[in-house]
């Protein structure tokens, strides 16, 4: 089991103006799962993804990642796990501006202390996989939206993570680019990667094998798609 | 994270906005450049002064009226009339102080030297025939006055190079009669171009027998200085003591604290001048150092702006595995690279200015001003500018490292 959350609670704000983003959420995700987390805005889906991906800590409940409790890990440990085991794809791509595609893709490997030659080799082969080898030295701001998100996916994969988290990965893309990105994520899943993504779009969610629906910080439904 | 990668990331952060980076370091550049310039020029001035004192020779003692000056309030001690003919006589008596070669009393004044329509103010020295030896000059034309002239109170004058040029231009001055304080003096000799000896510009002076100077010009019977030439450097300390004792006896002084004269060597004067220029240099350097602090504050401001502009970048770096420490190091290193390169540029500029200035001073003031590469100041400049980067970079860097990744990622 990769992810095991039990009665997860997240509260924002101080004493008098507390908002409950998550009201006791429990589920597990196995290695190789392809999960969509759905829900209207304010349902807590982004909050859940942030906690699952170690960007935020829960206010209550338990979270075991590969059997280890998050509360036992320091911020440094979380950074290390994010670097080695997790890949991130964001709605607005979050590429470093005015840097080349190659520079952007190698970034996680720099923090993993991978030597320069190996960094470039790995990045080049992934850039090729996402079909951007002709753009390798282009600056990130010269790319189209779809290309930008493919660079981001290459970056997410470069450190061979166990799980890929994507936050509205098609949110800023036209439908064609969106479909390309989802196809890429499907291929990753087919190759055995675990993929967890957040979306409010049913069409996009339908690419996944399992949909967890949230409403008001609670799980409304958790269904396997055949 | 590897150091090389850290450096590359920091450099990347700076070169993305190279124009702003350059403007940011301007304060540091100016600060370090001024420090280098001040120290270099200060050292040059000091060296120049010291070299001029070397011209007097190390075998000369200078007796001045008044007690050893302890501070500015003792300035008026110089006007004491304690050094008189009898002192010169006592010192001149063979064997009174073994080791003395020559004794040269000096009557200083400031008078206009007039020839026809030309009038020029000059420092006048009433002296003896050996004054030329002590200044280490011999006349370019004509002759220096003799001991006999001194005894006879002959109204003869020897003109410095520039004074002669100003009054007579290209015409021959020897044998001409000039008026000083309405008394006729025959021009006996003209000195060659010499420049400074000690603090005195020999080219601007008029030298005449001290007896004539006392009689016709100052109307006094005392001396502003008595110069003593000794056999060699080794006997200097003993001669100095003997001279003091002799003068005390002459002046009926039993308590050395009540001396009405003091004895100096050119080295004393030089070291006193060095102290003054040293203090001045240190003071100006301190003023310039303030601009380094101001420059540091400028860097801190820009780094804070940069941190908030790059919040998204910081969020991303954290998401993909940068620790707080990695982010801290990145921004701290950016600040240090900024200030240190400002220091290097400032150092190059400061030395360039100083070098150009040394050429200009040598050319226009006609002195042998030597450019001094201030190695110590350069080391301090680089060190301090680096420290400024650390001190003023730490706050923005901490701020960057403590950003919440979720908040930072949301930033557009």
Coordinates of C-alpha atoms in Angstrom, one line a residue:
Chain A
X1 CA 0.0 0.0 0.0
X2 CA 1.4 3.4 -1.0
X3 CA -0.9 5.8 0.6
X4 CA -3.1 5.3 3.7
X5 CA -5.0 8.2 5.2
X6 CA -7.2 7.9 8.2
X7 CA -9.7 10.4 9.4
X8 CA -7.7 13.3 7.8
X9 CA -8.7 16.7 9.1
X10 CA -7.5 20.1 7.9
X11 CA -8.5 23.3 9.6
X12 CA -7.5 26.8 8.4
X13 CA -7.5 30.0 10.4
X14 CA -7.3 30.8 14.1
X15 CA -9.7 30.2 17.0
X16 CA -12.7 32.4 16.0
X17 CA -12.5 32.1 12.2
X18 CA -11.8 28.4 11.8
X19 CA -12.7 26.8 8.4
X20 CA -12.7 23.1 8.1
X21 CA -11.3 22.1 4.7
X22 CA -11.3 18.4 5.4
X23 CA -13.6 16.7 7.9
X24 CA -12.2 13.3 8.5
X25 CA -11.2 11.7 5.2
X26 CA -10.1 8.1 5.0
X27 CA -9.0 6.0 2.0
X28 CA -6.0 4.1 0.7
X29 CA -4.2 4.2 -2.7
X30 CA -2.2 1.2 -3.9
X31 CA 0.8 1.2 -6.1
X32 CA -0.2 1.5 -9.8
X33 CA -3.5 3.2 -9.1
X34 CA -4.8 5.9 -11.4
X35 CA -7.0 8.1 -9.2
X36 CA -9.0 11.3 -9.9
X37 CA -10.1 13.4 -7.0
X38 CA -13.2 15.3 -8.0
X39 CA -15.4 17.9 -6.4
X40 CA -16.8 21.4 -6.8
X41 CA -14.6 24.3 -5.7
X42 CA -14.4 24.5 -1.9
X43 CA -14.9 20.8 -1.6
X44 CA -11.3 20.4 -0.2
X45 CA -9.8 18.5 -3.2
X46 CA -6.8 20.8 -3.5
X47 CA -6.2 20.7 0.2
X48 CA -6.3 16.9 0.1
X49 CA -3.8 16.8 -2.8
X50 CA -1.5 19.2 -1.0
X51 CA -1.5 17.0 2.1
X52 CA -1.1 13.8 0.0
X53 CA 1.9 15.4 -1.8
X54 CA 3.6 16.5 1.4
X55 CA 3.3 20.2 0.6
X56 CA 1.1 20.7 3.6
X57 CA 0.5 18.9 6.9
X58 CA -2.9 17.7 8.2
X59 CA -4.4 19.3 11.3
X60 CA -5.6 15.9 12.5
X61 CA -5.8 12.3 11.6
X62 CA -3.1 10.1 10.2
X63 CA -1.2 9.8 7.0
X64 CA 1.1 6.9 6.2
X65 CA 3.2 7.1 3.0
X66 CA 4.8 3.7 2.2
X67 CA 4.0 2.8 5.8
X68 CA 5.7 5.8 7.4
X69 CA 3.6 8.3 9.4
X70 CA 4.0 11.9 8.1
X71 CA 4.1 13.2 11.7
X72 CA 7.3 11.4 12.3
X73 CA 9.0 13.2 9.4
X74 CA 10.8 16.6 9.6
X75 CA 10.3 19.3 6.9
X76 CA 13.7 18.3 5.5
X77 CA 12.5 14.6 5.3
X78 CA 9.4 15.7 3.5
X79 CA 11.4 17.7 1.0
X80 CA 13.6 14.7 0.4
X81 CA 10.6 12.4 -0.1
X82 CA 9.0 14.9 -2.5
X83 CA 12.2 15.0 -4.4
X84 CA 12.8 11.2 -4.7
X85 CA 9.3 9.7 -4.7
X86 CA 6.9 12.3 -6.0
X87 CA 6.5 14.1 -9.3
X88 CA 4.4 17.2 -9.6
X89 CA 2.3 18.6 -12.4
X90 CA 0.6 22.0 -11.8
X91 CA -2.3 23.7 -13.4
X92 CA -0.1 26.6 -14.6
X93 CA 2.9 24.4 -15.3
X94 CA 5.2 26.4 -13.0
X95 CA 8.2 26.4 -15.3
X96 CA 11.2 28.6 -14.4
X97 CA 10.8 31.6 -16.7
X98 CA 13.5 32.4 -19.3
X99 CA 15.2 29.1 -18.8
X100 CA 15.6 26.4 -21.4
X101 CA 13.4 23.3 -21.5
X102 CA 16.4 21.2 -20.5
X103 CA 17.2 23.5 -17.5
X104 CA 13.6 23.0 -16.3
X105 CA 13.5 19.3 -16.7
X106 CA 16.8 18.7 -14.8
X107 CA 15.7 20.8 -11.9
X108 CA 14.6 17.9 -9.5
X109 CA 17.9 16.1 -10.2
X110 CA 19.9 19.0 -9.0
X111 CA 18.3 18.7 -5.6
X112 CA 18.9 15.0 -5.7
X113 CA 22.7 15.5 -6.2
X114 CA 22.7 13.7 -9.5
X115 CA 25.8 14.4 -11.6
X116 CA 25.6 16.7 -14.6
X117 CA 26.1 14.2 -17.3
X118 CA 23.5 11.8 -16.0
X119 CA 21.1 14.6 -15.4
X120 CA 21.2 15.7 -19.0
X121 CA 21.0 12.2 -20.3
X122 CA 17.9 11.4 -18.3
X123 CA 16.3 14.8 -19.1
X124 CA 17.0 14.4 -22.8
X125 CA 15.4 11.0 -23.1
X126 CA 12.2 12.2 -21.2
X127 CA 12.0 15.4 -23.4
X128 CA 12.1 13.0 -26.3
X129 CA 9.4 10.8 -24.8
X130 CA 7.0 13.8 -24.5
X131 CA 7.8 14.8 -28.1
X132 CA 9.7 18.0 -27.5
X133 CA 13.3 17.1 -28.6
X134 CA 13.2 19.9 -31.2
X135 CA 12.4 22.4 -28.4
X136 CA 15.1 21.3 -26.0
X137 CA 17.0 24.6 -25.9
X138 CA 14.0 26.8 -26.3
X139 CA 13.2 29.1 -23.4
X140 CA 10.1 28.1 -21.3
X141 CA 8.3 31.3 -22.2
X142 CA 8.5 30.5 -25.9
X143 CA 6.4 27.3 -25.5
X144 CA 2.7 26.9 -26.1
X145 CA 0.5 25.8 -23.2
X146 CA 0.4 22.2 -24.2
X147 CA 4.2 22.1 -24.7
X148 CA 4.7 23.7 -21.4
X149 CA 2.6 21.1 -19.6
X150 CA 4.5 18.3 -21.4
X151 CA 7.8 19.8 -20.2
X152 CA 6.3 19.8 -16.7
X153 CA 5.4 16.2 -17.0
X154 CA 8.9 15.4 -18.2
X155 CA 10.2 17.2 -15.1
X156 CA 7.8 15.3 -12.9
X157 CA 9.2 12.0 -14.2
X158 CA 12.9 12.8 -14.3
X159 CA 13.7 11.5 -10.9
X160 CA 11.7 8.3 -11.5
X161 CA 9.0 9.0 -8.8
X162 CA 6.7 6.4 -7.2
X163 CA 3.7 8.6 -7.6
X164 CA 2.8 11.6 -9.8
X165 CA 0.5 14.3 -8.4
X166 CA -1.3 16.6 -10.8
X167 CA -3.4 19.6 -9.8
X168 CA -5.9 20.4 -12.6
X169 CA -3.3 19.4 -15.2
X170 CA -5.6 20.4 -18.1
X171 CA -7.1 23.4 -16.4
X172 CA -5.1 26.0 -18.5
X173 CA -5.1 24.0 -21.7
X174 CA -7.3 23.9 -24.8
X175 CA -9.2 20.6 -25.3
X176 CA -6.7 19.1 -27.8
X177 CA -3.6 19.9 -25.6
X178 CA -5.7 18.7 -22.6
X179 CA -6.3 15.4 -24.3
X180 CA -2.6 15.0 -25.2
X181 CA -1.6 15.6 -21.6
X182 CA -4.2 13.0 -20.3
X183 CA -3.0 10.5 -22.8
X184 CA 0.5 11.0 -21.5
X185 CA -0.7 10.4 -17.9
X186 CA -2.6 7.3 -19.1
X187 CA 0.6 6.0 -20.6
X188 CA 2.4 6.5 -17.4
X189 CA -0.2 4.6 -15.6
X190 CA 0.1 1.8 -18.2
X191 CA 3.8 1.7 -17.5
X192 CA 3.0 1.1 -13.8
X193 CA 3.3 4.6 -12.3
X194 CA 0.8 5.7 -9.7
X195 CA -1.0 8.8 -10.8
X196 CA -3.3 11.0 -8.6
X197 CA -4.9 14.1 -10.0
X198 CA -7.4 16.7 -9.1
X199 CA -10.0 17.9 -11.5
X200 CA -13.5 19.4 -11.5
X201 CA -14.1 18.2 -15.1
X202 CA -15.9 14.9 -15.5
X203 CA -14.5 14.3 -19.0
X204 CA -11.0 14.5 -17.6
X205 CA -11.8 12.4 -14.6
X206 CA -13.1 9.7 -16.8
X207 CA -9.5 9.0 -17.9
X208 CA -8.8 7.6 -14.4
X209 CA -9.5 4.1 -13.1
X210 CA -10.9 5.4 -9.8
X211 CA -12.8 8.5 -8.9
X212 CA -12.9 9.9 -5.3
X213 CA -15.6 12.6 -5.0
X214 CA -15.4 15.2 -2.3
X215 CA -18.1 17.5 -1.0
X216 CA -17.7 19.9 1.9
X217 CA -14.5 18.2 3.1
X218 CA -16.0 14.7 3.2
X219 CA -15.9 11.8 0.8
X220 CA -19.1 11.7 -1.1
X221 CA -18.2 8.6 -3.2
X222 CA -15.2 6.4 -4.1
X223 CA -15.8 4.4 -7.2
X224 CA -13.8 2.1 -9.4
X225 CA -14.3 2.6 -13.1
X226 CA -14.3 -0.5 -15.2
Chain B
X1 CA 23.0 20.1 -3.2
X2 CA 26.3 20.4 -4.9
X3 CA 28.2 23.7 -4.4
X4 CA 28.7 24.0 -8.2
X5 CA 25.0 23.6 -8.8
X6 CA 24.2 26.1 -6.0
X7 CA 26.6 28.6 -7.6
X8 CA 25.0 28.0 -11.0
X9 CA 21.5 28.5 -9.7
X10 CA 22.5 31.7 -7.9
X11 CA 24.2 33.0 -11.0
X12 CA 21.2 32.1 -13.1
X13 CA 19.0 34.1 -10.7
X14 CA 21.2 37.1 -11.2
X15 CA 21.8 37.0 -14.9
X16 CA 18.1 36.7 -15.7
X17 CA 17.9 40.4 -14.7
X18 CA 21.4 41.5 -15.4
X19 CA 20.6 45.2 -15.7
X20 CA 19.0 45.3 -12.3
X21 CA 21.8 43.3 -10.8
X22 CA 24.3 45.9 -12.1
X23 CA 22.3 48.8 -10.7
X24 CA 21.9 47.0 -7.4
X25 CA 25.6 46.8 -6.9
X26 CA 26.4 50.4 -7.8
X27 CA 26.4 51.4 -4.1
X28 CA 29.0 48.8 -3.3
X29 CA 31.0 49.6 -6.4
X30 CA 31.2 53.3 -5.4
X31 CA 31.9 52.5 -1.7
X32 CA 34.8 50.1 -2.5
X33 CA 36.1 52.4 -5.2
X34 CA 36.2 55.3 -2.9
X35 CA 38.0 53.3 -0.2
X36 CA 40.6 52.1 -2.6
X37 CA 41.0 55.6 -4.0
X38 CA 41.4 57.2 -0.6
X39 CA 43.8 54.7 0.7
X40 CA 45.9 54.6 -2.4
X41 CA 46.1 58.4 -2.7
X42 CA 46.8 58.6 1.0
X43 CA 49.6 56.2 0.7
X44 CA 50.9 58.0 -2.3
X45 CA 51.0 61.3 -0.4
X46 CA 52.7 59.7 2.5
X47 CA 55.3 58.2 0.3
X48 CA 55.9 61.5 -1.5
X49 CA 56.4 63.4 1.8
X50 CA 58.7 60.7 3.1
X51 CA 60.8 60.8 0.0
X52 CA 61.2 64.6 0.3
X53 CA 62.4 64.2 3.8
X54 CA 65.0 61.8 2.6
X55 CA 66.3 64.7 0.5
X56 CA 67.3 66.6 3.7
X57 CA 69.5 63.7 4.6
X58 CA 69.6 61.7 7.8
X59 CA 72.4 63.6 9.3
X60 CA 70.6 66.8 10.1
X61 CA 69.2 67.9 13.5
X62 CA 66.7 70.7 13.7
X63 CA 66.4 72.9 16.8
X64 CA 63.2 74.9 17.0
X65 CA 62.1 77.4 19.7
X66 CA 59.5 76.5 22.2
X67 CA 59.0 73.2 24.0
X68 CA 58.2 70.0 22.2
X69 CA 54.8 70.5 20.7
X70 CA 52.2 68.2 22.3
X71 CA 49.2 69.4 20.4
X72 CA 47.7 72.3 18.4
X73 CA 47.7 74.5 21.4
X74 CA 51.5 74.5 21.4
X75 CA 51.5 76.2 18.0
X76 CA 52.4 79.6 19.4
X77 CA 55.5 78.1 21.1
X78 CA 57.1 78.4 17.7
X79 CA 57.2 82.2 18.1
X80 CA 59.3 82.0 21.2
X81 CA 62.5 84.1 20.8
X82 CA 64.6 81.6 22.7
X83 CA 67.2 80.8 20.0
X84 CA 69.8 83.5 19.7
X85 CA 73.2 84.2 18.4
X86 CA 74.9 83.0 21.6
X87 CA 73.4 79.5 21.1
X88 CA 74.8 79.4 17.6
X89 CA 78.2 80.6 19.0
X90 CA 78.2 78.0 21.7
X91 CA 77.3 75.2 19.3
X92 CA 80.0 76.4 16.9
X93 CA 82.8 76.4 19.4
X94 CA 85.0 73.5 18.3
X95 CA 84.7 70.6 20.7
X96 CA 81.6 72.0 22.6
X97 CA 79.6 69.1 21.1
X98 CA 81.8 66.5 19.4
X99 CA 80.2 65.2 16.2
X100 CA 78.8 68.5 14.9
X101 CA 80.0 69.4 11.4
X102 CA 78.0 72.5 10.7
X103 CA 75.7 74.9 12.5
X104 CA 73.2 76.8 10.3
X105 CA 70.8 79.3 11.9
X106 CA 67.7 80.2 9.9
X107 CA 65.7 83.4 10.0
X108 CA 62.4 82.8 8.2
X109 CA 60.2 85.5 6.8
X110 CA 57.7 86.3 4.0
X111 CA 58.4 89.4 1.9
X112 CA 57.8 90.7 -1.6
X113 CA 60.8 90.7 -3.9
X114 CA 60.5 93.7 -6.3
X115 CA 62.3 94.3 -9.6
X116 CA 61.0 97.1 -11.8
X117 CA 57.3 96.5 -12.2
X118 CA 57.5 92.9 -11.1
X119 CA 56.7 92.0 -7.5
X120 CA 56.5 88.5 -6.1
X121 CA 55.8 87.4 -2.6
X122 CA 58.4 84.8 -1.4
X123 CA 59.5 82.8 1.6
X124 CA 62.7 84.4 2.6
X125 CA 65.4 82.5 4.5
X126 CA 68.2 84.3 6.3
X127 CA 70.9 81.6 6.4
X128 CA 74.6 80.8 6.2
X129 CA 76.7 79.6 3.3
X130 CA 76.1 76.0 4.2
X131 CA 72.4 76.2 3.8
X132 CA 72.8 75.2 0.2
X133 CA 74.6 72.1 1.2
X134 CA 71.9 71.1 3.6
X135 CA 69.3 71.6 0.9
X136 CA 71.6 69.7 -1.4
X137 CA 71.6 72.4 -4.1
X138 CA 74.2 74.4 -5.9
X139 CA 73.5 77.4 -8.0
X140 CA 72.5 77.1 -11.6
X141 CA 74.1 80.4 -12.4
X142 CA 76.0 82.9 -10.3
X143 CA 77.2 82.0 -6.9
X144 CA 75.8 81.2 -3.4
X145 CA 76.9 83.9 -0.8
X146 CA 79.9 83.1 1.3
X147 CA 80.7 83.1 5.0
X148 CA 82.3 86.4 4.5
X149 CA 79.0 87.8 3.2
X150 CA 77.3 86.6 6.3
X151 CA 79.9 88.3 8.5
X152 CA 79.6 91.5 6.5
X153 CA 75.8 91.6 6.3
X154 CA 76.1 91.8 2.6
X155 CA 72.8 92.6 0.9
X156 CA 72.9 89.7 -1.6
X157 CA 70.1 87.3 -2.4
X158 CA 69.9 83.9 -4.1
X159 CA 66.6 83.2 -5.9
X160 CA 64.8 79.9 -6.3
X161 CA 64.1 78.6 -9.8
X162 CA 60.4 79.6 -10.0
X163 CA 60.8 82.9 -8.2
X164 CA 63.5 83.8 -10.7
X165 CA 61.3 82.8 -13.6
X166 CA 58.4 84.8 -12.3
X167 CA 60.4 88.0 -11.8
X168 CA 63.0 87.9 -14.5
X169 CA 61.5 85.5 -17.1
X170 CA 64.2 84.6 -19.6
X171 CA 66.5 87.6 -18.9
X172 CA 69.6 87.2 -16.8
X173 CA 69.1 88.0 -13.1
X174 CA 72.7 87.8 -11.9
X175 CA 74.0 91.2 -10.9
X176 CA 70.5 92.8 -11.0
X177 CA 69.3 94.7 -8.0
X178 CA 66.0 93.7 -6.4
X179 CA 64.2 95.5 -3.6
X180 CA 63.1 93.5 -0.5
X181 CA 61.3 95.7 2.1
X182 CA 62.7 98.7 0.2
X183 CA 66.3 97.6 0.7
X184 CA 68.4 96.9 -2.4
X185 CA 69.7 93.4 -2.7
X186 CA 72.0 92.2 -5.5
X187 CA 71.0 88.9 -7.0
X188 CA 74.1 86.7 -6.5
X189 CA 72.8 83.4 -7.7
X190 CA 69.9 81.4 -9.1
X191 CA 69.0 77.9 -8.0
X192 CA 68.2 75.1 -10.4
X193 CA 64.8 73.5 -10.4
X194 CA 64.7 71.4 -7.3
X195 CA 61.1 71.0 -6.0
X196 CA 60.3 70.1 -2.4
X197 CA 62.8 69.3 0.3
X198 CA 60.8 68.3 3.3
X199 CA 57.8 70.6 3.4
X200 CA 59.7 73.4 1.8
X201 CA 59.4 74.2 -1.9
X202 CA 62.9 75.3 -2.7
X203 CA 61.8 76.8 -6.1
X204 CA 59.8 79.5 -4.4
X205 CA 62.3 80.8 -1.9
X206 CA 64.8 83.7 -1.6
X207 CA 67.9 83.0 0.5
X208 CA 70.1 85.7 1.9
X209 CA 72.7 86.0 4.7
X210 CA 70.9 85.7 8.0
X211 CA 72.7 88.7 9.4
X212 CA 71.3 90.9 6.5
X213 CA 67.9 89.4 7.0
X214 CA 67.9 90.3 10.7
X215 CA 69.3 93.7 10.1
X216 CA 67.2 94.8 7.1
X217 CA 64.1 92.7 7.1
X218 CA 62.9 91.2 10.4
X219 CA 64.7 93.5 12.8
X220 CA 64.9 90.6 15.2
X221 CA 67.8 88.9 17.0
X222 CA 66.5 85.4 17.2
X223 CA 66.2 82.4 14.9
X224 CA 63.2 80.3 13.8
X225 CA 65.5 77.3 13.4
X226 CA 69.0 76.2 13.9
X227 CA 70.1 73.3 11.6
X228 CA 72.9 71.1 12.7
X229 CA 74.7 68.7 10.5
X230 CA 76.5 65.8 12.3
X231 CA 79.3 63.5 11.3
X232 CA 77.2 60.4 10.8
X233 CA 73.9 58.8 11.8
X234 CA 75.4 56.8 14.6
X235 CA 76.3 59.8 16.7
X236 CA 72.9 61.5 16.1
X237 CA 71.3 60.4 19.4
X238 CA 74.3 61.4 21.4
X239 CA 74.7 64.7 19.6
X240 CA 71.0 65.4 20.2
X241 CA 71.4 64.9 23.9
X242 CA 74.6 67.0 24.1
X243 CA 72.9 69.8 22.2
X244 CA 70.0 69.8 24.5
X245 CA 72.3 69.9 27.6
X246 CA 74.3 72.7 26.1
X247 CA 71.3 74.8 25.3
X248 CA 69.8 74.2 28.7
X249 CA 73.0 75.3 30.3
X250 CA 73.0 78.4 28.0
X251 CA 69.4 79.1 28.9
X252 CA 69.8 78.4 32.6
X253 CA 67.3 75.6 32.5
X254 CA 67.6 72.8 35.1
X255 CA 64.2 71.0 34.6
X256 CA 64.0 69.5 31.1
X257 CA 60.2 69.9 31.3
X258 CA 60.7 73.6 31.1
X259 CA 62.7 73.6 27.9
X260 CA 62.2 76.6 25.7
X261 CA 63.4 74.7 22.6
X262 CA 63.1 71.3 21.1
X263 CA 65.3 69.2 18.8
X264 CA 63.9 67.2 16.0
X265 CA 65.3 64.9 13.3
X266 CA 63.8 64.9 9.8
X267 CA 62.6 61.4 10.6
X268 CA 60.6 62.9 13.5
X269 CA 59.0 65.4 11.2
X270 CA 58.3 62.8 8.6
X271 CA 56.7 60.4 11.1
X272 CA 54.6 63.2 12.5
X273 CA 53.4 64.1 9.0
X274 CA 52.8 60.4 8.3
X275 CA 50.7 60.2 11.4
X276 CA 48.6 63.1 10.3
X277 CA 48.0 61.7 6.8
X278 CA 47.4 58.3 8.3
X279 CA 44.6 59.7 10.6
X280 CA 43.2 61.6 7.7
X281 CA 43.1 58.5 5.5
X282 CA 41.5 56.4 8.2
X283 CA 38.9 59.1 8.8
X284 CA 38.0 59.4 5.1
X285 CA 38.0 55.6 4.8
X286 CA 35.5 55.4 7.6
X287 CA 33.3 57.9 5.8
X288 CA 33.5 55.8 2.6
X289 CA 32.7 52.7 4.6
X290 CA 29.3 54.2 5.4
X291 CA 28.5 54.1 1.8
X292 CA 29.1 50.4 1.9
X293 CA 26.5 50.1 4.5
X294 CA 24.1 52.1 2.4
X295 CA 25.0 49.9 -0.5
X296 CA 24.2 46.9 1.6
X297 CA 20.8 48.2 2.5
X298 CA 20.1 48.8 -1.2
X299 CA 21.0 45.2 -1.9
X300 CA 18.7 44.0 0.9
X301 CA 15.8 46.0 -0.6
X302 CA 16.3 44.6 -4.1
X303 CA 16.7 41.1 -2.7
X304 CA 13.4 41.5 -0.8
X305 CA 11.8 42.6 -4.1
X306 CA 13.4 39.7 -5.9
X307 CA 12.2 37.2 -3.3
X308 CA 8.6 38.4 -3.6
X309 CA 8.8 38.4 -7.4
X310 CA 10.1 34.9 -7.4
X311 CA 7.7 33.5 -4.9
X312 CA 6.4 31.1 -7.5
X313 CA 9.8 29.9 -8.3
X314 CA 10.5 29.3 -4.6
X315 CA 7.3 27.4 -4.3
X316 CA 8.2 25.2 -7.3
X317 CA 11.7 24.5 -6.0
X318 CA 10.3 23.5 -2.7
X319 CA 7.7 21.3 -4.3
X320 CA 10.2 19.4 -6.3
X321 CA 12.5 18.8 -3.3
X322 CA 14.5 21.9 -2.4
X323 CA 14.8 22.1 1.4
X324 CA 14.5 25.4 3.3
X325 CA 18.3 25.3 3.6
X326 CA 18.7 25.0 -0.1
X327 CA 16.6 28.1 -0.7
X328 CA 18.4 30.0 2.0
X329 CA 21.7 29.2 0.5
X330 CA 20.6 30.1 -3.0
X331 CA 19.4 33.6 -2.0
X332 CA 22.3 34.2 0.4
X333 CA 24.7 33.3 -2.3
X334 CA 23.0 35.6 -4.8
X335 CA 23.4 38.5 -2.4
X336 CA 27.1 37.6 -1.7
X337 CA 27.8 37.2 -5.4
X338 CA 26.3 40.7 -6.0
X339 CA 28.3 42.4 -3.3
X340 CA 31.5 40.6 -3.9
X341 CA 31.4 41.4 -7.7
X342 CA 30.5 44.9 -6.7
X343 CA 33.7 44.8 -4.6
X344 CA 35.8 43.5 -7.4
X345 CA 34.5 46.1 -9.9
X346 CA 34.9 48.9 -7.3
X347 CA 38.5 47.7 -6.7
X348 CA 39.3 47.9 -10.4
X349 CA 37.7 51.3 -10.7
X350 CA 39.3 52.7 -7.5
X351 CA 42.8 51.6 -8.7
X352 CA 42.2 53.0 -12.1
X353 CA 41.2 56.4 -10.8
X354 CA 44.1 56.4 -8.4
X355 CA 46.5 55.5 -11.2
X356 CA 45.1 58.3 -13.5
X357 CA 45.2 60.7 -10.6
X358 CA 48.9 59.9 -9.9
X359 CA 49.7 60.6 -13.5
X360 CA 47.7 63.8 -13.4
X361 CA 49.4 65.0 -10.2
X362 CA 52.8 64.2 -11.5
X363 CA 52.1 66.1 -14.6
X364 CA 50.3 69.2 -13.3
X365 CA 51.9 69.6 -9.9
X366 CA 55.3 68.6 -11.1
X367 CA 55.9 66.2 -8.2
X368 CA 57.1 62.6 -8.4
X369 CA 53.8 61.1 -7.3
X370 CA 53.9 57.3 -7.3
X371 CA 50.8 55.2 -7.7
X372 CA 50.5 52.8 -4.8
X373 CA 48.6 49.6 -5.1
X374 CA 46.9 49.4 -1.7
X375 CA 46.9 45.6 -1.3
X376 CA 45.6 45.7 2.3
X377 CA 42.7 48.0 1.4
X378 CA 41.9 45.7 -1.6
X379 CA 41.8 42.6 0.7
X380 CA 39.7 44.5 3.2
X381 CA 37.4 45.8 0.4
X382 CA 36.7 42.3 -0.9
X383 CA 36.3 40.9 2.6
X384 CA 34.0 43.7 3.8
X385 CA 31.8 43.7 0.6
X386 CA 31.4 39.9 1.0
X387 CA 30.4 40.4 4.7
X388 CA 27.9 43.1 3.6
X389 CA 26.4 40.5 1.3
X390 CA 26.0 38.0 4.1
X391 CA 24.7 40.5 6.6
X392 CA 22.2 42.2 4.3
X393 CA 21.4 39.0 2.4
X394 CA 20.4 36.9 5.4
X395 CA 17.1 38.6 6.0
X396 CA 15.7 38.3 2.5
X397 CA 17.1 34.7 2.2
X398 CA 15.5 33.6 5.5
X399 CA 12.2 35.1 4.3
X400 CA 12.5 33.1 1.0
X401 CA 13.4 29.9 2.8
X402 CA 10.4 30.2 5.2
X403 CA 7.8 30.6 2.5
X404 CA 4.9 28.1 2.7
X405 CA 5.1 26.0 -0.5
X406 CA 1.4 25.9 -0.9
X407 CA 1.1 29.7 -0.7
X408 CA 4.1 30.2 -2.8
X409 CA 2.9 27.9 -5.6
X410 CA -0.4 29.8 -5.7
X411 CA 1.5 33.0 -6.3
X412 CA 1.3 34.3 -9.9

